[in-house]
Every structure is written in C-alpha cells, then in structure tokens.
Amino acid sequence: MPSYSIDGVIPVVDPTAYVHPSAVLIGDVIVGPGCYVGPCASLRGDFGRIVLQEGSNVQDHCCIHGFPDQDTVVEVNGHIGHGAILHSCIVRRDALVGMNAVVMDEAEIGEQAIVAACAFVPAGMKVPGRTLVAGIPAKVKKTLSEEEIAWKLEGTQTYQVLTVRSLASLHEVAPLQQMEPGRPRLPASEVRSLIATRRG
C-alpha cells in the first residue's frame, strides 16, 4: 500500500491486519491486529494520530484525519462504512458509522451506537451508547434493540473474516476477456441486511 513517513513518523500496520494496496497511510497511523482497511481509504496522520484498534474496519473511500495533538480513534470492533469521514473524533467499542456519514471534531460515538448512513455528527456531540442517530445534524432517534446490536456485530465479524480471506487470497490479476464456463461463486456468508433479517 502507499505508505509515507512525515517528519520521521512512519505508519504502523500489525501483520494480522489487511490494508488494501490502493489505501494511503501517512505518518502517525496505527493499524491494530485483525483490522481491515479498504480500497482507496485515506488515513492522514500528518497532524494528529489515527488509531484503529483490534478488529475494526475502515471501508473503501473513507477519509480519516484530525487536528494537531488530537487523536482520531476507532476502538475495538469499530465499523466505518463506505465513504465515511472521521475528523478528530472517537468511535467507541462496537459502534458503527454508516456509509457517507461525517463525524466531526471532538465528537464521540458511544459503545454499540449506530450513526445512520449520510448523517452529520457535529463537533463535540456525544452520542449515547446503544442508540441510533440520524439526520443533518444528527439527532438521537431511538435506543437500539438487541437484534440491531447483534446484527451490527455480525457485520463486523464478516469484515474480520474478510481480513483473513484478503491476506490469504487477494492479489492483483489481469481480468478475463470473457466469463468462463461454470464460473465459481464466492463462498456464501450468513450476513444479511437488517431489512432482510427482519423479513426472516
């Protein structure tokens, strides 16, 4: 992956983590055990420190940055959806930030909380644990059910499996010019969208 030092500070990636070759790590970035960093993610530790704790994931096209002397942290099993932006904030253990959401300076997403897709969490907001926030600006919509919390954890565990799969088998290839007969499908996973889960 493109990895750059700045002012002599070099990114750190645990050997059990997977960082896609198109992701960019700059400076004071620490990627912990079992983490997944997706394609085209940008983790810019050129001002403040960025920490991904064990088992967390940062998906494709996410941007993480922060002010000097402020850490941006995704705690254990944190889950950052496609295209989200984190800036000088903390995402607590088992929390989820949805696709294209923005979490601003000194905001804190509580344990097992969910930030809805496209939400804007303003600077300094403290999102209570086990709640759903949504909207622009984000507001607490409800307390999460056990089903919703379990669904989030299942999704995070699927990304932890993806980390292992990627380390073992993902590599650059030339595309085929046509589909081969009997084309295999990827191994099925038990994870489903929340709406599909509710349909049973």
PDB file of C-alpha atoms in Angstrom:
ATOM      1  CA  MET A   1       0.000   0.000   0.000  1.00  0.00           C
ATOM      2  CA  PRO A   2       1.235   3.584  -0.442  1.00  0.00           C
ATOM      3  CA  SER A   3       2.671   4.372   2.979  1.00  0.00           C
ATOM      4  CA  TYR A   4       4.510   7.588   3.751  1.00  0.00           C
ATOM      5  CA  SER A   5       6.516   8.907   6.666  1.00  0.00           C
ATOM      6  CA  ILE A   6       6.324  12.574   7.589  1.00  0.00           C
ATOM      7  CA  ASP A   7       8.697  14.323   9.999  1.00  0.00           C
ATOM      8  CA  GLY A   8      10.237  10.892  10.582  1.00  0.00           C
ATOM      9  CA  VAL A   9       6.964   9.306  11.812  1.00  0.00           C
ATOM     10  CA  ILE A  10       6.131   6.051   9.996  1.00  0.00           C
ATOM     11  CA  PRO A  11       2.737   4.274   9.879  1.00  0.00           C
ATOM     12  CA  VAL A  12       2.409   1.010  11.818  1.00  0.00           C
ATOM     13  CA  VAL A  13       0.404  -1.943  10.487  1.00  0.00           C
ATOM     14  CA  ASP A  14       0.018  -5.116  12.521  1.00  0.00           C
ATOM     15  CA  PRO A  15       0.901  -8.193  10.428  1.00  0.00           C
ATOM     16  CA  THR A  16      -2.574  -9.662  11.022  1.00  0.00           C
ATOM     17  CA  ALA A  17      -4.264  -6.567   9.578  1.00  0.00           C
ATOM     18  CA  TYR A  18      -5.141  -6.139   5.916  1.00  0.00           C
ATOM     19  CA  VAL A  19      -4.659  -2.793   4.176  1.00  0.00           C
ATOM     20  CA  HIS A  20      -5.658  -2.702   0.509  1.00  0.00           C
ATOM     21  CA  PRO A  21      -2.833  -1.707  -1.865  1.00  0.00           C
ATOM     22  CA  SER A  22      -4.765   1.380  -3.027  1.00  0.00           C
ATOM     23  CA  ALA A  23      -5.321   2.729   0.512  1.00  0.00           C
ATOM     24  CA  VAL A  24      -2.978   5.528   1.625  1.00  0.00           C
ATOM     25  CA  LEU A  25      -1.389   5.763   5.077  1.00  0.00           C
ATOM     26  CA  ILE A  26       0.533   8.893   6.048  1.00  0.00           C
ATOM     27  CA  GLY A  27       2.560   9.481   9.200  1.00  0.00           C
ATOM     28  CA  ASP A  28       1.151   8.759  12.650  1.00  0.00           C
ATOM     29  CA  VAL A  29      -1.243   5.949  11.761  1.00  0.00           C
ATOM     30  CA  ILE A  30      -1.515   2.795  13.858  1.00  0.00           C
ATOM     31  CA  VAL A  31      -3.491  -0.130  12.409  1.00  0.00           C
ATOM     32  CA  GLY A  32      -4.062  -2.806  15.034  1.00  0.00           C
ATOM     33  CA  PRO A  33      -4.493  -6.588  14.901  1.00  0.00           C
ATOM     34  CA  GLY A  34      -7.143  -8.041  12.626  1.00  0.00           C
ATOM     35  CA  CYS A  35      -8.155  -4.675  11.154  1.00  0.00           C
ATOM     36  CA  TYR A  36      -9.385  -4.169   7.599  1.00  0.00           C
ATOM     37  CA  VAL A  37      -8.695  -1.020   5.554  1.00  0.00           C
ATOM     38  CA  GLY A  38     -10.497  -0.985   2.219  1.00  0.00           C
ATOM     39  CA  PRO A  39      -9.643   0.250  -1.273  1.00  0.00           C
ATOM     40  CA  CYS A  40      -8.937   3.975  -1.688  1.00  0.00           C
ATOM     41  CA  ALA A  41      -9.245   4.755   2.029  1.00  0.00           C
ATOM     42  CA  SER A  42      -7.123   7.719   3.147  1.00  0.00           C
ATOM     43  CA  LEU A  43      -5.685   7.749   6.681  1.00  0.00           C
ATOM     44  CA  ARG A  44      -3.781  11.031   7.000  1.00  0.00           C
ATOM     45  CA  GLY A  45      -1.780  11.123  10.202  1.00  0.00           C
ATOM     46  CA  ASP A  46       0.100  14.248   9.157  1.00  0.00           C
ATOM     47  CA  PHE A  47      -1.339  16.365  12.021  1.00  0.00           C
ATOM     48  CA  GLY A  48      -2.951  14.181  14.700  1.00  0.00           C
ATOM     49  CA  ARG A  49      -2.617  10.459  15.437  1.00  0.00           C
ATOM     50  CA  ILE A  50      -5.010   7.906  13.900  1.00  0.00           C
ATOM     51  CA  VAL A  51      -5.580   4.637  15.764  1.00  0.00           C
ATOM     52  CA  LEU A  52      -7.554   1.620  14.574  1.00  0.00           C
ATOM     53  CA  GLN A  53      -7.933  -0.827  17.441  1.00  0.00           C
ATOM     54  CA  GLU A  54      -8.268  -4.592  17.147  1.00  0.00           C
ATOM     55  CA  GLY A  55     -10.847  -5.970  14.731  1.00  0.00           C
ATOM     56  CA  SER A  56     -12.060  -2.609  13.455  1.00  0.00           C
ATOM     57  CA  ASN A  57     -12.684  -1.892   9.803  1.00  0.00           C
ATOM     58  CA  VAL A  58     -12.470   1.216   7.628  1.00  0.00           C
ATOM     59  CA  GLN A  59     -14.104   0.582   4.292  1.00  0.00           C
ATOM     60  CA  ASP A  60     -13.466   1.864   0.782  1.00  0.00           C
ATOM     61  CA  HIS A  61     -13.193   5.611   0.156  1.00  0.00           C
ATOM     62  CA  CYS A  62     -13.229   6.543   3.859  1.00  0.00           C
ATOM     63  CA  CYS A  63     -11.212   9.569   4.937  1.00  0.00           C
ATOM     64  CA  ILE A  64      -9.722   9.885   8.425  1.00  0.00           C
ATOM     65  CA  HIS A  65      -7.853  12.998   9.556  1.00  0.00           C
ATOM     66  CA  GLY A  66      -7.530  15.214  12.609  1.00  0.00           C
ATOM     67  CA  PHE A  67      -6.116  18.346  14.193  1.00  0.00           C
ATOM     68  CA  PRO A  68      -2.619  18.507  15.733  1.00  0.00           C
ATOM     69  CA  ASP A  69      -2.405  16.971  19.221  1.00  0.00           C
ATOM     70  CA  GLN A  70      -5.772  15.242  18.807  1.00  0.00           C
ATOM     71  CA  ASP A  71      -6.200  11.519  18.261  1.00  0.00           C
ATOM     72  CA  THR A  72      -8.826  10.076  15.949  1.00  0.00           C
ATOM     73  CA  VAL A  73      -9.628   6.625  17.316  1.00  0.00           C
ATOM     74  CA  VAL A  74     -11.751   3.705  16.170  1.00  0.00           C
ATOM     75  CA  GLU A  75     -11.963   1.343  19.126  1.00  0.00           C
ATOM     76  CA  VAL A  76     -12.218  -2.463  19.171  1.00  0.00           C
ATOM     77  CA  ASN A  77     -14.725  -3.804  16.605  1.00  0.00           C
ATOM     78  CA  GLY A  78     -15.478  -0.311  15.316  1.00  0.00           C
ATOM     79  CA  HIS A  79     -17.134  -0.374  11.905  1.00  0.00           C
ATOM     80  CA  ILE A  80     -16.738   2.535   9.461  1.00  0.00           C
ATOM     81  CA  GLY A  81     -18.952   2.256   6.369  1.00  0.00           C
ATOM     82  CA  HIS A  82     -18.120   3.102   2.771  1.00  0.00           C
ATOM     83  CA  GLY A  83     -17.226   6.734   2.152  1.00  0.00           C
ATOM     84  CA  ALA A  84     -17.494   7.926   5.759  1.00  0.00           C
ATOM     85  CA  ILE A  85     -15.368  10.816   7.061  1.00  0.00           C
ATOM     86  CA  LEU A  86     -13.922  10.942  10.585  1.00  0.00           C
ATOM     87  CA  HIS A  87     -12.141  14.051  11.869  1.00  0.00           C
ATOM     88  CA  SER A  88     -10.584  14.323  15.356  1.00  0.00           C
ATOM     89  CA  CYS A  89     -13.271  12.102  16.890  1.00  0.00           C
ATOM     90  CA  ILE A  90     -13.640   8.860  18.810  1.00  0.00           C
ATOM     91  CA  VAL A  91     -15.713   5.872  17.746  1.00  0.00           C
ATOM     92  CA  ARG A  92     -16.144   3.670  20.807  1.00  0.00           C
ATOM     93  CA  ARG A  93     -16.074  -0.115  21.007  1.00  0.00           C
ATOM     94  CA  ASP A  94     -18.588  -1.983  18.809  1.00  0.00           C
ATOM     95  CA  ALA A  95     -20.013   1.238  17.298  1.00  0.00           C
ATOM     96  CA  LEU A  96     -20.896   1.683  13.629  1.00  0.00           C
ATOM     97  CA  VAL A  97     -20.601   4.792  11.444  1.00  0.00           C
ATOM     98  CA  GLY A  98     -22.785   4.349   8.366  1.00  0.00           C
ATOM     99  CA  MET A  99     -21.991   4.935   4.720  1.00  0.00           C
ATOM    100  CA  ASN A 100     -21.135   8.535   3.766  1.00  0.00           C
ATOM    101  CA  ALA A 101     -21.668   9.779   7.328  1.00  0.00           C
ATOM    102  CA  VAL A 102     -19.461  12.564   8.715  1.00  0.00           C
ATOM    103  CA  VAL A 103     -18.259  12.653  12.333  1.00  0.00           C
ATOM    104  CA  MET A 104     -16.662  15.964  13.299  1.00  0.00           C
ATOM    105  CA  ASP A 105     -14.094  17.264  15.783  1.00  0.00           C
ATOM    106  CA  GLU A 106     -14.254  16.052  19.388  1.00  0.00           C
ATOM    107  CA  ALA A 107     -17.462  14.121  18.752  1.00  0.00           C
ATOM    108  CA  GLU A 108     -17.752  10.757  20.482  1.00  0.00           C
ATOM    109  CA  ILE A 109     -19.808   7.836  19.226  1.00  0.00           C
ATOM    110  CA  GLY A 110     -20.751   5.738  22.248  1.00  0.00           C
ATOM    111  CA  GLU A 111     -20.289   1.985  22.632  1.00  0.00           C
ATOM    112  CA  GLN A 112     -22.595  -0.077  20.408  1.00  0.00           C
ATOM    113  CA  ALA A 113     -24.140   3.073  18.900  1.00  0.00           C
ATOM    114  CA  ILE A 114     -25.019   3.381  15.224  1.00  0.00           C
ATOM    115  CA  VAL A 115     -24.659   6.518  13.113  1.00  0.00           C
ATOM    116  CA  ALA A 116     -27.050   6.220  10.161  1.00  0.00           C
ATOM    117  CA  ALA A 117     -25.862   6.500   6.581  1.00  0.00           C
ATOM    118  CA  CYS A 118     -25.353  10.116   5.419  1.00  0.00           C
ATOM    119  CA  ALA A 119     -25.742  11.528   8.954  1.00  0.00           C
ATOM    120  CA  PHE A 120     -23.735  14.576  10.070  1.00  0.00           C
ATOM    121  CA  VAL A 121     -22.478  14.348  13.652  1.00  0.00           C
ATOM    122  CA  PRO A 122     -21.475  17.906  14.622  1.00  0.00           C
ATOM    123  CA  ALA A 123     -18.353  18.886  16.536  1.00  0.00           C
ATOM    124  CA  GLY A 124     -18.490  17.996  20.217  1.00  0.00           C
ATOM    125  CA  MET A 125     -21.618  15.823  20.056  1.00  0.00           C
ATOM    126  CA  LYS A 126     -21.621  12.887  22.483  1.00  0.00           C
ATOM    127  CA  VAL A 127     -23.730  10.098  21.016  1.00  0.00           C
ATOM    128  CA  PRO A 128     -25.041   7.883  23.836  1.00  0.00           C
ATOM    129  CA  GLY A 129     -24.172   4.198  23.746  1.00  0.00           C
ATOM    130  CA  ARG A 130     -26.672   1.764  22.196  1.00  0.00           C
ATOM    131  CA  THR A 131     -28.565   4.491  20.328  1.00  0.00           C
ATOM    132  CA  LEU A 132     -29.258   5.244  16.678  1.00  0.00           C
ATOM    133  CA  VAL A 133     -28.547   8.774  15.464  1.00  0.00           C
ATOM    134  CA  ALA A 134     -29.574  10.078  12.050  1.00  0.00           C
ATOM    135  CA  GLY A 135     -30.041  13.311  10.140  1.00  0.00           C
ATOM    136  CA  ILE A 136     -28.280  16.609   9.424  1.00  0.00           C
ATOM    137  CA  PRO A 137     -27.397  17.472  12.114  1.00  0.00           C
ATOM    138  CA  ALA A 138     -27.614  14.044  13.744  1.00  0.00           C
ATOM    139  CA  LYS A 139     -30.227  13.526  16.442  1.00  0.00           C
ATOM    140  CA  VAL A 140     -30.937  10.525  18.641  1.00  0.00           C
ATOM    141  CA  LYS A 141     -33.773   8.576  17.060  1.00  0.00           C
ATOM    142  CA  LYS A 142     -34.099   5.582  19.370  1.00  0.00           C
ATOM    143  CA  THR A 143     -32.455   3.062  21.660  1.00  0.00           C
ATOM    144  CA  LEU A 144     -31.142   0.089  19.702  1.00  0.00           C
ATOM    145  CA  SER A 145     -32.707  -3.326  20.155  1.00  0.00           C
ATOM    146  CA  GLU A 146     -30.666  -6.419  20.980  1.00  0.00           C
ATOM    147  CA  GLU A 147     -31.427  -7.612  17.440  1.00  0.00           C
ATOM    148  CA  GLU A 148     -29.892  -4.469  15.928  1.00  0.00           C
ATOM    149  CA  ILE A 149     -26.800  -4.672  18.125  1.00  0.00           C
ATOM    150  CA  ALA A 150     -26.337  -8.348  17.211  1.00  0.00           C
ATOM    151  CA  TRP A 151     -26.769  -7.500  13.509  1.00  0.00           C
ATOM    152  CA  LYS A 152     -24.037  -4.866  13.728  1.00  0.00           C
ATOM    153  CA  LEU A 153     -21.625  -7.289  15.424  1.00  0.00           C
ATOM    154  CA  GLU A 154     -22.321  -9.943  12.797  1.00  0.00           C
ATOM    155  CA  GLY A 155     -21.440  -7.463  10.062  1.00  0.00           C
ATOM    156  CA  THR A 156     -18.192  -6.536  11.805  1.00  0.00           C
ATOM    157  CA  GLN A 157     -17.278 -10.192  12.206  1.00  0.00           C
ATOM    158  CA  THR A 158     -17.829 -10.648   8.471  1.00  0.00           C
ATOM    159  CA  TYR A 159     -15.206  -7.945   7.849  1.00  0.00           C
ATOM    160  CA  GLN A 160     -12.853  -9.707  10.253  1.00  0.00           C
ATOM    161  CA  VAL A 161     -13.260 -12.839   8.132  1.00  0.00           C
ATOM    162  CA  LEU A 162     -12.664 -10.692   5.033  1.00  0.00           C
ATOM    163  CA  THR A 163      -9.366  -9.589   6.572  1.00  0.00           C
ATOM    164  CA  VAL A 164      -8.248 -13.222   6.779  1.00  0.00           C
ATOM    165  CA  ARG A 165      -9.566 -14.002   3.275  1.00  0.00           C
ATOM    166  CA  SER A 166      -7.781 -10.968   1.820  1.00  0.00           C
ATOM    167  CA  LEU A 167      -4.466 -11.787   3.459  1.00  0.00           C
ATOM    168  CA  ALA A 168      -4.715 -15.344   2.141  1.00  0.00           C
ATOM    169  CA  SER A 169      -6.027 -14.891  -1.383  1.00  0.00           C
ATOM    170  CA  LEU A 170      -6.459 -11.317  -2.642  1.00  0.00           C
ATOM    171  CA  HIS A 171      -3.894 -10.375  -5.276  1.00  0.00           C
ATOM    172  CA  GLU A 172      -3.787  -8.300  -8.435  1.00  0.00           C
ATOM    173  CA  VAL A 173      -4.611 -10.108 -11.686  1.00  0.00           C
ATOM    174  CA  ALA A 174      -5.412  -9.307 -15.297  1.00  0.00           C
ATOM    175  CA  PRO A 175      -9.174  -9.581 -15.923  1.00  0.00           C
ATOM    176  CA  LEU A 176     -10.524 -12.375 -18.096  1.00  0.00           C
ATOM    177  CA  GLN A 177     -11.818 -11.364 -21.506  1.00  0.00           C
ATOM    178  CA  GLN A 178     -14.976 -13.408 -21.106  1.00  0.00           C
ATOM    179  CA  MET A 179     -16.762 -15.367 -18.415  1.00  0.00           C
ATOM    180  CA  GLU A 180     -15.501 -18.904 -18.113  1.00  0.00           C
ATOM    181  CA  PRO A 181     -17.937 -21.874 -18.192  1.00  0.00           C
ATOM    182  CA  GLY A 182     -19.027 -22.966 -14.730  1.00  0.00           C
ATOM    183  CA  ARG A 183     -17.748 -19.729 -13.174  1.00  0.00           C
ATOM    184  CA  PRO A 184     -17.439 -20.221  -9.405  1.00  0.00           C
ATOM    185  CA  ARG A 185     -19.238 -18.021  -6.888  1.00  0.00           C
ATOM    186  CA  LEU A 186     -17.649 -16.621  -3.763  1.00  0.00           C
ATOM    187  CA  PRO A 187     -18.218 -18.554  -0.537  1.00  0.00           C
ATOM    188  CA  ALA A 188     -21.593 -17.689   0.950  1.00  0.00           C
ATOM    189  CA  SER A 189     -21.782 -15.774   4.219  1.00  0.00           C
ATOM    190  CA  GLU A 190     -24.607 -15.794   6.741  1.00  0.00           C
ATOM    191  CA  VAL A 191     -24.629 -11.992   6.984  1.00  0.00           C
ATOM    192  CA  ARG A 192     -27.682 -10.216   5.534  1.00  0.00           C
ATOM    193  CA  SER A 193     -29.006  -6.678   5.554  1.00  0.00           C
ATOM    194  CA  LEU A 194     -31.083  -5.705   8.572  1.00  0.00           C
ATOM    195  CA  ILE A 195     -34.221  -5.449   6.418  1.00  0.00           C
ATOM    196  CA  ALA A 196     -33.629  -8.968   5.034  1.00  0.00           C
ATOM    197  CA  THR A 197     -33.034 -10.258   8.559  1.00  0.00           C
ATOM    198  CA  ARG A 198     -36.386  -8.839   9.682  1.00  0.00           C
ATOM    199  CA  ARG A 199     -38.171 -10.444   6.738  1.00  0.00           C
ATOM    200  CA  GLY A 200     -36.858 -13.773   8.058  1.00  0.00           C
TER     201      GLY A 200
END
